[in-house]
Amino acid sequence: MNANVRDLAIFGCIVLILASLLLALDPTGQQASPGGIAFSQLLREVDQGHVHEVLIEGSQISGTFADGRNFQTFAPDDPSLIQHFYAKGVSITAYPQQSDLPWSSLLESWLPFIATIGITLIFSLSRMQDIGGKTLGFGKSPAKLLTKTNSRVTFEDVAGVDEARSDLQEIVEFLQDPAKFQQLGGRIPRGVLLVGSPGVGKTLIARAVAGEANVPFFTISGSDFVEMFVGVGASRVRDMFEQAKKSAPCIVFIDEIDAVGRHRGAGLGGGNDEREQTLNQLLVEMDGFQTNEGIIIIAATNRPDVLDGALLRPGRFDRQIIVPNPDVVGREQILNVHVRKVPLAPDVNLKTIARGTPGFTGADLMNLVNEAALLAARRNKRLVTQTEFDDAKEKIIMGPERKSLVMTEEEKLLTAFHEAGHAIIALNAEAADPVHKATIIPRGQTIGMVLQLPEGDKLSMSRNQMTSRLAILMGGRVAEEIVFGRDRVTSGAASDIEQATRLARMMVTRWGLSDALGTIAYGENQEKVFFGYSVARRQDISQATVQRIDAEIRRLIEEGCTKAKRILSERRSDLEVLANGLLKYETLSGDEIRGLLVGKPPIRESSSTEPALRLSAVPSIGDLKPQSEAGEFKCNYISDNGSID
């Protein structure tokens, strides 16, 4: 029964009991007896000789009239009353007064207090039953059991992780036919650790294993073990394995196991004894004196580096399965899974969408399909078209359009040159990815962006690609300086400079791409204090080496600036043409940019008929005159993709 319904029923019963007691103990109820008369009327009837007999019990007088009618009344304490009855010839019968029981008077006087205490006690016991059940159940495992009737998932619902599926296939075969392995002396891994970035589908893969094997599936989070009471986590681990034994063969899935399986350190940095006790109990249960045949632990984490070494050794988590971000083929397969229930228009090309979403995880792709469906519904369409997918991708990568942002025409001109500088260098630099979009429409925290999409998934970068990337990042800042002069350069390149500095530092300190410093890794100590490792360690980098690192980083960035200046000086006309086009159309695709540079303007159904500004004669933004009366304009937002570099 629901707790609120139960409390309401208890309260109703209490009210009924109190009402019954009050009615039973109410002295006024005795006045409602039949034949009751006033005492004065009795005296008159006695004087007139109409009373035949009376029965006196204390202060209560009852009797009969001469005509046979009965009466009842109460008399005051008057000794002369008996003489009066006797003088009038009334037959008198008397009985001793019945004394009230002590408990009755006490109950009448103490009834409000008793009722208050009773109500409080009943509700307290009711609440204690709930809390006590939870308190006594602290040691019980909160793992949820999912059977084959609870949204069963199979490998058909998992795509883009073929290697992980093949590694887990033998787990399924063991659960279905364990004798096949046991007769050859084989032992299935007791624990399987799924390692991957958030959103790659680790939980879905674990559920698919249980669905394929058609066995019970217990799921619990690592944070569910640890509570405020000491020993609760260890008790929950024991209870979880007891439940699993009763349902064996089965799978126990522990999500985010790093919440309970972190390194057992020296107690520095906020060590948690309760968490370590829970980890110790988990280690014992997975590889202790007892054998848990048919119980397979599947855990997931995106931080394998923080897990305790005893947890990862053979006999516990024997196997680690990497679940990577899907490649272009995997992304297409994942999209095919998520669009099963989505009505698609004929122009939707999932292969193109997969190619344009490098780095997307399975969760990102699911969100992309959902956003596209929502956009189509918002636009009152019956089918989801390629336009919705493009707009959804644009929203996810760059954020929503900032339609309320008002920019001055000077800011728009400067933004157009800044983004044109990025795009021109990307089109002319060596080993650069193709330009996909360029826009000056504000999105998210940016007011303009250029998107480059690789032709395929990239697993590494060459030195040429890195140096070209530095030049592209510095292209916006260099374009501002070339067109408007050094004094007119703005802070719009802050993000570009930060990315370029980070890339140059990695080239020098991590990837060994500096001739001056050689192929040596220089970096700060990344180990945490609570591991108990970094207390006695320090980074042995001399001050002279730090200065050389800083000098190399500056040299690489300055070389990128020099390369950007050379390309933009040689392509000054292309820079102005592209900036002019961005001012006119606001968003240009890669094909439109390439066509515009060879004299083929994009064909737009609703393109502006006003002539673009003549930019080649513009010495500075201060010479421009605002076209609107208020001196400002609002960007004309369109649905084409923009991006950020």
XYZ file of C-alpha atoms in Angstrom, residues 168 170-171 187-195 202 206 218 220-222 225 237 240-241 251-262 278-288 292 295-301 303-304 306-322:
72
model
C 32.040 -10.271 -25.695
C 32.439 -15.675 -26.131
C 30.930 -14.420 -22.864
C 37.735 -20.716 -17.482
C 35.705 -17.788 -18.628
C 36.929 -14.383 -17.370
C 35.294 -13.495 -14.090
C 35.373 -9.814 -14.837
C 35.288 -7.733 -17.993
C 36.166 -4.038 -17.848
C 34.714 -1.812 -20.563
C 36.847 1.269 -21.090
C 29.345 0.766 -22.624
C 26.620 -4.871 -21.311
C 21.852 -6.939 -12.327
C 24.248 -1.002 -10.079
C 26.353 2.144 -9.971
C 29.658 2.365 -8.168
C 27.832 1.085 -2.562
C 28.783 -6.091 -1.971
C 24.859 -8.360 -4.263
C 26.863 -11.534 -4.765
C 25.608 -10.804 -15.301
C 26.348 -8.105 -12.728
C 26.991 -4.732 -14.327
C 28.743 -2.049 -12.252
C 28.629 1.327 -13.944
C 31.234 3.981 -13.111
C 33.270 1.530 -11.038
C 35.947 4.177 -10.489
C 33.623 5.652 -7.829
C 34.448 2.696 -5.582
C 37.540 1.154 -7.190
C 40.028 4.008 -6.960
C 34.019 -1.623 0.024
C 36.791 -2.130 -2.518
C 38.441 -4.744 -0.296
C 35.181 -6.669 -0.030
C 34.714 -6.496 -3.800
C 38.219 -7.872 -4.310
C 37.511 -10.752 -1.926
C 34.189 -11.613 -3.545
C 35.673 -11.602 -7.044
C 38.680 -13.722 -6.147
C 38.359 -14.977 -2.602
C 31.091 -17.719 -8.020
C 28.514 -14.915 -12.253
C 30.257 -12.549 -14.642
C 31.082 -9.006 -13.553
C 31.006 -6.398 -16.312
C 32.152 -2.952 -15.241
C 32.408 0.314 -17.124
C 34.623 3.336 -16.625
C 38.993 6.549 -16.028
C 40.951 3.275 -16.011
C 42.593 5.716 -11.368
C 41.573 2.094 -10.709
C 43.421 0.075 -8.096
C 45.964 -2.367 -9.496
C 44.554 -5.255 -7.446
C 41.223 -4.800 -9.182
C 42.723 -5.097 -12.657
C 44.896 -8.157 -12.130
C 44.017 -11.552 -13.704
C 41.465 -13.436 -11.648
C 39.348 -10.357 -11.122
C 39.001 -8.139 -14.154
C 40.888 -10.460 -16.452
C 39.970 -8.659 -19.631
C 39.857 -5.016 -20.595
C 37.844 -4.165 -23.680
C 38.359 -0.773 -25.271
